[in-house]
mmCIF file with all atom_site columns, C-alpha atoms in Angstrom:
data_model
loop_
_atom_site.group_PDB
_atom_site.id
_atom_site.type_symbol
_atom_site.label_atom_id
_atom_site.label_alt_id
_atom_site.label_comp_id
_atom_site.label_asym_id
_atom_site.label_entity_id
_atom_site.label_seq_id
_atom_site.pdbx_PDB_ins_code
_atom_site.Cartn_x
_atom_site.Cartn_y
_atom_site.Cartn_z
_atom_site.occupancy
_atom_site.B_iso_or_equiv
_atom_site.pdbx_formal_charge
_atom_site.auth_seq_id
_atom_site.auth_comp_id
_atom_site.auth_asym_id
_atom_site.auth_atom_id
_atom_site.pdbx_PDB_model_num
ATOM 1   C CA . MET A 1 1   ? -6.559  16.140  2.742   1.00 87.00 ? 996  MET A CA 1
ATOM 2   C CA . HIS A 1 2   ? -5.877  12.989  4.625   1.00 87.00 ? 997  HIS A CA 1
ATOM 3   C CA . SER A 1 3   ? -2.442  11.950  5.878   1.00 89.00 ? 998  SER A CA 1
ATOM 4   C CA . PHE A 1 4   ? -0.711  8.994   8.213   1.00 91.00 ? 999  PHE A CA 1
ATOM 5   C CA . GLU A 1 5   ? 3.113   8.293   8.160   1.00 94.00 ? 1000 GLU A CA 1
ATOM 6   C CA . GLU A 1 6   ? 4.839   5.677   10.276  1.00 93.00 ? 1001 GLU A CA 1
ATOM 7   C CA . THR A 1 7   ? 8.493   4.054   10.547  1.00 96.00 ? 1002 THR A CA 1
ATOM 8   C CA . ARG A 1 8   ? 9.127   1.130   12.469  1.00 94.00 ? 1003 ARG A CA 1
ATOM 9   C CA . VAL A 1 9   ? 11.877  -1.091  13.088  1.00 95.00 ? 1004 VAL A CA 1
ATOM 10  C CA . LEU A 1 10  ? 10.406  -4.914  12.141  1.00 93.00 ? 1005 LEU A CA 1
ATOM 11  C CA . PRO A 1 11  ? 12.091  -8.304  12.708  1.00 92.00 ? 1006 PRO A CA 1
ATOM 12  C CA . CYS A 1 12  ? 12.704  -8.699  9.151   1.00 91.00 ? 1007 CYS A CA 1
ATOM 13  C CA . SER A 1 13  ? 14.596  -7.843  6.389   1.00 93.00 ? 1008 SER A CA 1
ATOM 14  C CA . ALA A 1 14  ? 14.042  -5.354  3.859   1.00 95.00 ? 1009 ALA A CA 1
ATOM 15  C CA . LYS A 1 15  ? 13.576  -7.571  1.536   1.00 94.00 ? 1010 LYS A CA 1
ATOM 16  C CA . ASP A 1 16  ? 11.032  -9.348  2.735   1.00 94.00 ? 1011 ASP A CA 1
ATOM 17  C CA . MET A 1 17  ? 9.361   -6.424  3.361   1.00 95.00 ? 1012 MET A CA 1
ATOM 18  C CA . TYR A 1 18  ? 9.548   -5.438  -0.346  1.00 96.00 ? 1013 TYR A CA 1
ATOM 19  C CA . ASP A 1 19  ? 8.402   -8.647  -0.998  1.00 95.00 ? 1014 ASP A CA 1
ATOM 20  C CA . ALA A 1 20  ? 5.167   -8.517  1.041   1.00 95.00 ? 1015 ALA A CA 1
ATOM 21  C CA . VAL A 1 21  ? 4.366   -4.840  -0.458  1.00 96.00 ? 1016 VAL A CA 1
ATOM 22  C CA . MET A 1 22  ? 4.666   -5.778  -4.271  1.00 96.00 ? 1017 MET A CA 1
ATOM 23  C CA . ASP A 1 23  ? 2.679   -9.373  -3.596  1.00 96.00 ? 1018 ASP A CA 1
ATOM 24  C CA . ILE A 1 24  ? -0.453  -7.511  -4.954  1.00 96.00 ? 1019 ILE A CA 1
ATOM 25  C CA . GLU A 1 25  ? -2.481  -9.644  -6.242  1.00 97.00 ? 1020 GLU A CA 1
ATOM 26  C CA . ALA A 1 26  ? -2.240  -11.515 -2.967  1.00 96.00 ? 1021 ALA A CA 1
ATOM 27  C CA . TYR A 1 27  ? -3.659  -7.824  -0.964  1.00 96.00 ? 1022 TYR A CA 1
ATOM 28  C CA . PRO A 1 28  ? -6.723  -9.943  -0.830  1.00 96.00 ? 1023 PRO A CA 1
ATOM 29  C CA . GLN A 1 29  ? -5.871  -12.559 1.077   1.00 95.00 ? 1024 GLN A CA 1
ATOM 30  C CA . PHE A 1 30  ? -4.176  -10.243 4.161   1.00 94.00 ? 1025 PHE A CA 1
ATOM 31  C CA . LEU A 1 31  ? -5.750  -6.321  3.713   1.00 92.00 ? 1026 LEU A CA 1
ATOM 32  C CA . PRO A 1 32  ? -9.250  -6.802  4.967   1.00 87.00 ? 1027 PRO A CA 1
ATOM 33  C CA . TRP A 1 33  ? -10.347 -3.643  2.752   1.00 88.00 ? 1028 TRP A CA 1
ATOM 34  C CA . VAL A 1 34  ? -9.052  -4.876  -0.435  1.00 94.00 ? 1029 VAL A CA 1
ATOM 35  C CA . ALA A 1 35  ? -11.375 -7.270  -2.478  1.00 95.00 ? 1030 ALA A CA 1
ATOM 36  C CA . ASP A 1 36  ? -9.559  -7.462  -5.394  1.00 97.00 ? 1031 ASP A CA 1
ATOM 37  C CA . ALA A 1 37  ? -6.255  -6.967  -6.612  1.00 98.00 ? 1032 ALA A CA 1
ATOM 38  C CA . THR A 1 38  ? -4.580  -6.808  -10.231 1.00 98.00 ? 1033 THR A CA 1
ATOM 39  C CA . ILE A 1 39  ? -1.480  -5.803  -12.013 1.00 97.00 ? 1034 ILE A CA 1
ATOM 40  C CA . LEU A 1 40  ? -2.210  -4.440  -15.315 1.00 97.00 ? 1035 LEU A CA 1
ATOM 41  C CA . THR A 1 41  ? 1.029   -4.146  -16.677 1.00 97.00 ? 1036 THR A CA 1
ATOM 42  C CA . GLN A 1 42  ? 5.044   -4.427  -15.366 1.00 96.00 ? 1037 GLN A CA 1
ATOM 43  C CA . ASN A 1 43  ? 8.648   -4.022  -16.728 1.00 95.00 ? 1038 ASN A CA 1
ATOM 44  C CA . GLU A 1 44  ? 11.748  -3.227  -14.458 1.00 93.00 ? 1039 GLU A CA 1
ATOM 45  C CA . ASP A 1 45  ? 11.002  -0.590  -11.938 1.00 94.00 ? 1040 ASP A CA 1
ATOM 46  C CA . GLU A 1 46  ? 7.131   0.367   -13.076 1.00 97.00 ? 1041 GLU A CA 1
ATOM 47  C CA . LEU A 1 47  ? 4.004   -1.282  -12.803 1.00 97.00 ? 1042 LEU A CA 1
ATOM 48  C CA . SER A 1 48  ? -0.101  -0.150  -12.778 1.00 98.00 ? 1043 SER A CA 1
ATOM 49  C CA . ALA A 1 49  ? -2.766  -1.891  -11.020 1.00 98.00 ? 1044 ALA A CA 1
ATOM 50  C CA . GLU A 1 50  ? -5.854  -2.231  -10.042 1.00 98.00 ? 1045 GLU A CA 1
ATOM 51  C CA . LEU A 1 51  ? -7.464  -2.578  -6.509  1.00 96.00 ? 1046 LEU A CA 1
ATOM 52  C CA . VAL A 1 52  ? -11.254 -2.813  -5.505  1.00 96.00 ? 1047 VAL A CA 1
ATOM 53  C CA . ALA A 1 53  ? -11.156 -1.242  -2.092  1.00 88.00 ? 1048 ALA A CA 1
ATOM 54  C CA . GLU A 1 54  ? -14.493 -2.178  -0.364  1.00 87.00 ? 1049 GLU A CA 1
ATOM 55  C CA . LEU A 1 55  ? -15.331 0.787   2.153   1.00 75.00 ? 1050 LEU A CA 1
ATOM 56  C CA . ALA A 1 56  ? -18.936 1.523   4.379   1.00 73.00 ? 1051 ALA A CA 1
ATOM 57  C CA . GLY A 1 57  ? -19.821 -1.257  2.442   1.00 80.00 ? 1052 GLY A CA 1
ATOM 58  C CA . VAL A 1 58  ? -19.625 -0.382  -1.797  1.00 82.00 ? 1053 VAL A CA 1
ATOM 59  C CA . ARG A 1 59  ? -16.883 -0.881  -3.670  1.00 91.00 ? 1054 ARG A CA 1
ATOM 60  C CA . HIS A 1 60  ? -14.603 1.219   -5.408  1.00 89.00 ? 1055 HIS A CA 1
ATOM 61  C CA . SER A 1 61  ? -12.399 0.659   -7.819  1.00 95.00 ? 1056 SER A CA 1
ATOM 62  C CA . PHE A 1 62  ? -9.217  2.463   -8.485  1.00 95.00 ? 1057 PHE A CA 1
ATOM 63  C CA . LYS A 1 63  ? -5.914  2.304   -10.529 1.00 97.00 ? 1058 LYS A CA 1
ATOM 64  C CA . THR A 1 64  ? -2.648  3.381   -9.500  1.00 97.00 ? 1059 THR A CA 1
ATOM 65  C CA . VAL A 1 65  ? 1.416   3.218   -11.025 1.00 97.00 ? 1060 VAL A CA 1
ATOM 66  C CA . ASP A 1 66  ? 4.349   2.183   -8.958  1.00 97.00 ? 1061 ASP A CA 1
ATOM 67  C CA . ARG A 1 67  ? 7.473   2.849   -9.305  1.00 97.00 ? 1062 ARG A CA 1
ATOM 68  C CA . PHE A 1 68  ? 9.942   0.797   -7.553  1.00 97.00 ? 1063 PHE A CA 1
ATOM 69  C CA . MET A 1 69  ? 13.740  -0.110  -6.824  1.00 96.00 ? 1064 MET A CA 1
ATOM 70  C CA . PRO A 1 70  ? 13.466  -3.401  -5.563  1.00 94.00 ? 1065 PRO A CA 1
ATOM 71  C CA . GLY A 1 71  ? 14.508  -3.814  -1.801  1.00 93.00 ? 1066 GLY A CA 1
ATOM 72  C CA . LYS A 1 72  ? 14.524  -0.101  -1.385  1.00 96.00 ? 1067 LYS A CA 1
ATOM 73  C CA . LEU A 1 73  ? 11.893  1.740   -2.506  1.00 97.00 ? 1068 LEU A CA 1
ATOM 74  C CA . VAL A 1 74  ? 7.682   1.333   -3.435  1.00 97.00 ? 1069 VAL A CA 1
ATOM 75  C CA . GLU A 1 75  ? 6.049   5.161   -4.977  1.00 98.00 ? 1070 GLU A CA 1
ATOM 76  C CA . VAL A 1 76  ? 2.190   4.761   -5.382  1.00 97.00 ? 1071 VAL A CA 1
ATOM 77  C CA . ARG A 1 77  ? 0.394   7.463   -7.114  1.00 97.00 ? 1072 ARG A CA 1
ATOM 78  C CA . LEU A 1 78  ? -2.663  7.367   -8.650  1.00 95.00 ? 1073 LEU A CA 1
ATOM 79  C CA . LEU A 1 79  ? -4.031  6.785   -12.293 1.00 96.00 ? 1074 LEU A CA 1
ATOM 80  C CA . ASP A 1 80  ? -8.036  6.825   -11.673 1.00 95.00 ? 1075 ASP A CA 1
ATOM 81  C CA . GLY A 1 81  ? -10.358 6.131   -9.188  1.00 91.00 ? 1076 GLY A CA 1
ATOM 82  C CA . PRO A 1 82  ? -13.157 7.670   -6.694  1.00 90.00 ? 1077 PRO A CA 1
ATOM 83  C CA . PHE A 1 83  ? -9.571  9.690   -5.243  1.00 89.00 ? 1078 PHE A CA 1
ATOM 84  C CA . LYS A 1 84  ? -9.243  12.675  -5.689  1.00 92.00 ? 1079 LYS A CA 1
ATOM 85  C CA . PHE A 1 85  ? -5.441  12.716  -4.921  1.00 93.00 ? 1080 PHE A CA 1
ATOM 86  C CA . LEU A 1 86  ? -3.893  9.636   -3.202  1.00 93.00 ? 1081 LEU A CA 1
ATOM 87  C CA . GLU A 1 87  ? 0.002   9.234   -2.955  1.00 96.00 ? 1082 GLU A CA 1
ATOM 88  C CA . SER A 1 88  ? 2.011   6.756   -0.741  1.00 96.00 ? 1083 SER A CA 1
ATOM 89  C CA . LEU A 1 89  ? 5.437   5.957   -0.609  1.00 97.00 ? 1084 LEU A CA 1
ATOM 90  C CA . TRP A 1 90  ? 7.544   2.554   0.961   1.00 97.00 ? 1085 TRP A CA 1
ATOM 91  C CA . SER A 1 91  ? 11.047  2.640   2.153   1.00 98.00 ? 1086 SER A CA 1
ATOM 92  C CA . PHE A 1 92  ? 13.084  -0.066  3.493   1.00 97.00 ? 1087 PHE A CA 1
ATOM 93  C CA . GLU A 1 93  ? 16.687  0.132   5.124   1.00 97.00 ? 1088 GLU A CA 1
ATOM 94  C CA . GLN A 1 94  ? 18.444  -2.883  6.153   1.00 96.00 ? 1089 GLN A CA 1
ATOM 95  C CA . LEU A 1 95  ? 19.755  -2.392  9.453   1.00 96.00 ? 1090 LEU A CA 1
ATOM 96  C CA . GLY A 1 96  ? 21.198  -5.707  10.709  1.00 90.00 ? 1091 GLY A CA 1
ATOM 97  C CA . GLU A 1 97  ? 20.431  -9.889  9.404   1.00 87.00 ? 1092 GLU A CA 1
ATOM 98  C CA . ASN A 1 98  ? 16.582  -9.893  10.594  1.00 87.00 ? 1093 ASN A CA 1
ATOM 99  C CA . SER A 1 99  ? 15.801  -6.630  11.234  1.00 93.00 ? 1094 SER A CA 1
ATOM 100 C CA . CYS A 1 100 ? 15.001  -3.860  8.791   1.00 95.00 ? 1095 CYS A CA 1
ATOM 101 C CA . ARG A 1 101 ? 13.243  0.461   9.202   1.00 97.00 ? 1096 ARG A CA 1
ATOM 102 C CA . VAL A 1 102 ? 10.457  0.191   7.142   1.00 96.00 ? 1097 VAL A CA 1
ATOM 103 C CA . HIS A 1 103 ? 8.447   3.905   6.866   1.00 97.00 ? 1098 HIS A CA 1
ATOM 104 C CA . PHE A 1 104 ? 5.091   3.934   5.316   1.00 95.00 ? 1099 PHE A CA 1
ATOM 105 C CA . SER A 1 105 ? 3.220   7.484   4.383   1.00 95.00 ? 1100 SER A CA 1
ATOM 106 C CA . ILE A 1 106 ? 0.042   8.013   2.737   1.00 93.00 ? 1101 ILE A CA 1
ATOM 107 C CA . GLU A 1 107 ? -1.978  10.777  1.461   1.00 93.00 ? 1102 GLU A CA 1
ATOM 108 C CA . PHE A 1 108 ? -5.827  10.995  -0.300  1.00 88.00 ? 1103 PHE A CA 1
ATOM 109 C CA . GLU A 1 109 ? -8.348  12.438  -0.810  1.00 89.00 ? 1104 GLU A CA 1
ATOM 110 C CA . PHE A 1 110 ? -11.625 11.304  -1.707  1.00 85.00 ? 1105 PHE A CA 1
ATOM 111 C CA . LYS A 1 111 ? -13.423 12.766  -5.318  1.00 88.00 ? 1106 LYS A CA 1
ATOM 112 C CA . ASN A 1 112 ? -17.047 12.982  -3.809  1.00 82.00 ? 1107 ASN A CA 1
ATOM 113 C CA . MET A 1 113 ? -17.613 15.281  -0.323  1.00 84.00 ? 1108 MET A CA 1
ATOM 114 C CA . MET A 1 114 ? -20.258 12.388  0.668   1.00 79.00 ? 1109 MET A CA 1
ATOM 115 C CA . LEU A 1 115 ? -17.433 9.935   -0.327  1.00 74.00 ? 1110 LEU A CA 1
ATOM 116 C CA . ASP A 1 116 ? -14.957 11.471  1.638   1.00 76.00 ? 1111 ASP A CA 1
ATOM 117 C CA . MET A 1 117 ? -17.022 12.158  5.110   1.00 80.00 ? 1112 MET A CA 1
ATOM 118 C CA . VAL A 1 118 ? -18.281 8.545   5.148   1.00 75.00 ? 1113 VAL A CA 1
ATOM 119 C CA . ALA A 1 119 ? -15.008 6.768   3.352   1.00 75.00 ? 1114 ALA A CA 1
ATOM 120 C CA . SER A 1 120 ? -12.075 8.316   5.131   1.00 74.00 ? 1115 SER A CA 1
ATOM 121 C CA . PRO A 1 121 ? -12.220 7.353   8.787   1.00 78.00 ? 1116 PRO A CA 1
ATOM 122 C CA . ILE A 1 122 ? -12.377 3.800   7.460   1.00 73.00 ? 1117 ILE A CA 1
ATOM 123 C CA . PHE A 1 123 ? -9.882  4.323   4.491   1.00 76.00 ? 1118 PHE A CA 1
ATOM 124 C CA . SER A 1 124 ? -7.850  6.102   7.583   1.00 74.00 ? 1119 SER A CA 1
ATOM 125 C CA . SER A 1 125 ? -8.104  3.524   9.503   1.00 79.00 ? 1120 SER A CA 1
ATOM 126 C CA . ALA A 1 126 ? -6.929  1.203   7.158   1.00 76.00 ? 1121 ALA A CA 1
ATOM 127 C CA . CYS A 1 127 ? -4.121  3.076   6.575   1.00 71.00 ? 1122 CYS A CA 1
ATOM 128 C CA . ARG A 1 128 ? -2.936  3.025   10.417  1.00 80.00 ? 1123 ARG A CA 1
ATOM 129 C CA . SER A 1 129 ? -3.275  -0.805  10.621  1.00 84.00 ? 1124 SER A CA 1
ATOM 130 C CA . MET A 1 130 ? -0.859  -0.787  6.872   1.00 85.00 ? 1125 MET A CA 1
ATOM 131 C CA . VAL A 1 131 ? 2.356   -1.740  8.324   1.00 87.00 ? 1126 VAL A CA 1
ATOM 132 C CA . HIS A 1 132 ? 1.474   -4.096  10.303  1.00 89.00 ? 1127 HIS A CA 1
ATOM 133 C CA . ALA A 1 133 ? -0.515  -6.489  8.365   1.00 91.00 ? 1128 ALA A CA 1
ATOM 134 C CA . PHE A 1 134 ? 2.510   -6.146  5.807   1.00 91.00 ? 1129 PHE A CA 1
ATOM 135 C CA . GLU A 1 135 ? 5.030   -7.238  8.116   1.00 90.00 ? 1130 GLU A CA 1
ATOM 136 C CA . LYS A 1 136 ? 2.768   -10.567 9.349   1.00 92.00 ? 1131 LYS A CA 1
ATOM 137 C CA . ARG A 1 137 ? 2.146   -11.218 5.428   1.00 92.00 ? 1132 ARG A CA 1
ATOM 138 C CA . ALA A 1 138 ? 5.961   -11.134 5.218   1.00 89.00 ? 1133 ALA A CA 1
ATOM 139 C CA . ALA A 1 139 ? 6.317   -13.498 8.247   1.00 87.00 ? 1134 ALA A CA 1
ATOM 140 C CA . THR A 1 140 ? 3.958   -16.008 6.531   1.00 86.00 ? 1135 THR A CA 1
ATOM 141 C CA . MET A 1 141 ? 5.736   -15.628 3.089   1.00 82.00 ? 1136 MET A CA 1
ATOM 142 C CA . LYS A 1 142 ? 9.303   -16.221 4.854   1.00 75.00 ? 1137 LYS A CA 1
ATOM 143 C CA . GLY A 1 143 ? 7.902   -18.718 6.392   1.00 67.00 ? 1138 GLY A CA 1
ATOM 144 C CA . ALA A 1 144 ? 5.760   -20.871 2.799   1.00 56.00 ? 1139 ALA A CA 1
ATOM 145 C CA . ALA A 1 145 ? 9.557   -20.505 1.376   1.00 50.00 ? 1140 ALA A CA 1
#
């Protein structure tokens, strides 16, 4: 099982970071490994989404169920795809007028051992840059508002 965890204080609001994480269909615009992203279903505290990841030149589609508390928390769990296990958690805590503490954690393992050997280093690298990518997206979204 592979895992990554990061907690950072960022110069933006918890709402801005939450909004960036929840802007799933825009992921291909700012996450280089995401080729496509679609929200399949959504209600007031849960959605399902399908993402297409491009890892080692091969596209892999996977579906998740995301439970959320607006401005506070996003929990992502695997529904279907090339992973044996995939779970991630985002939490957001407002600290000051323009600062928040963001915590991101992810655990994953691919079903196929060969795919795990090839794709895990790429996916792990993507995970290590995740908070920074969403921080940049939050700043872009705020500037556009």
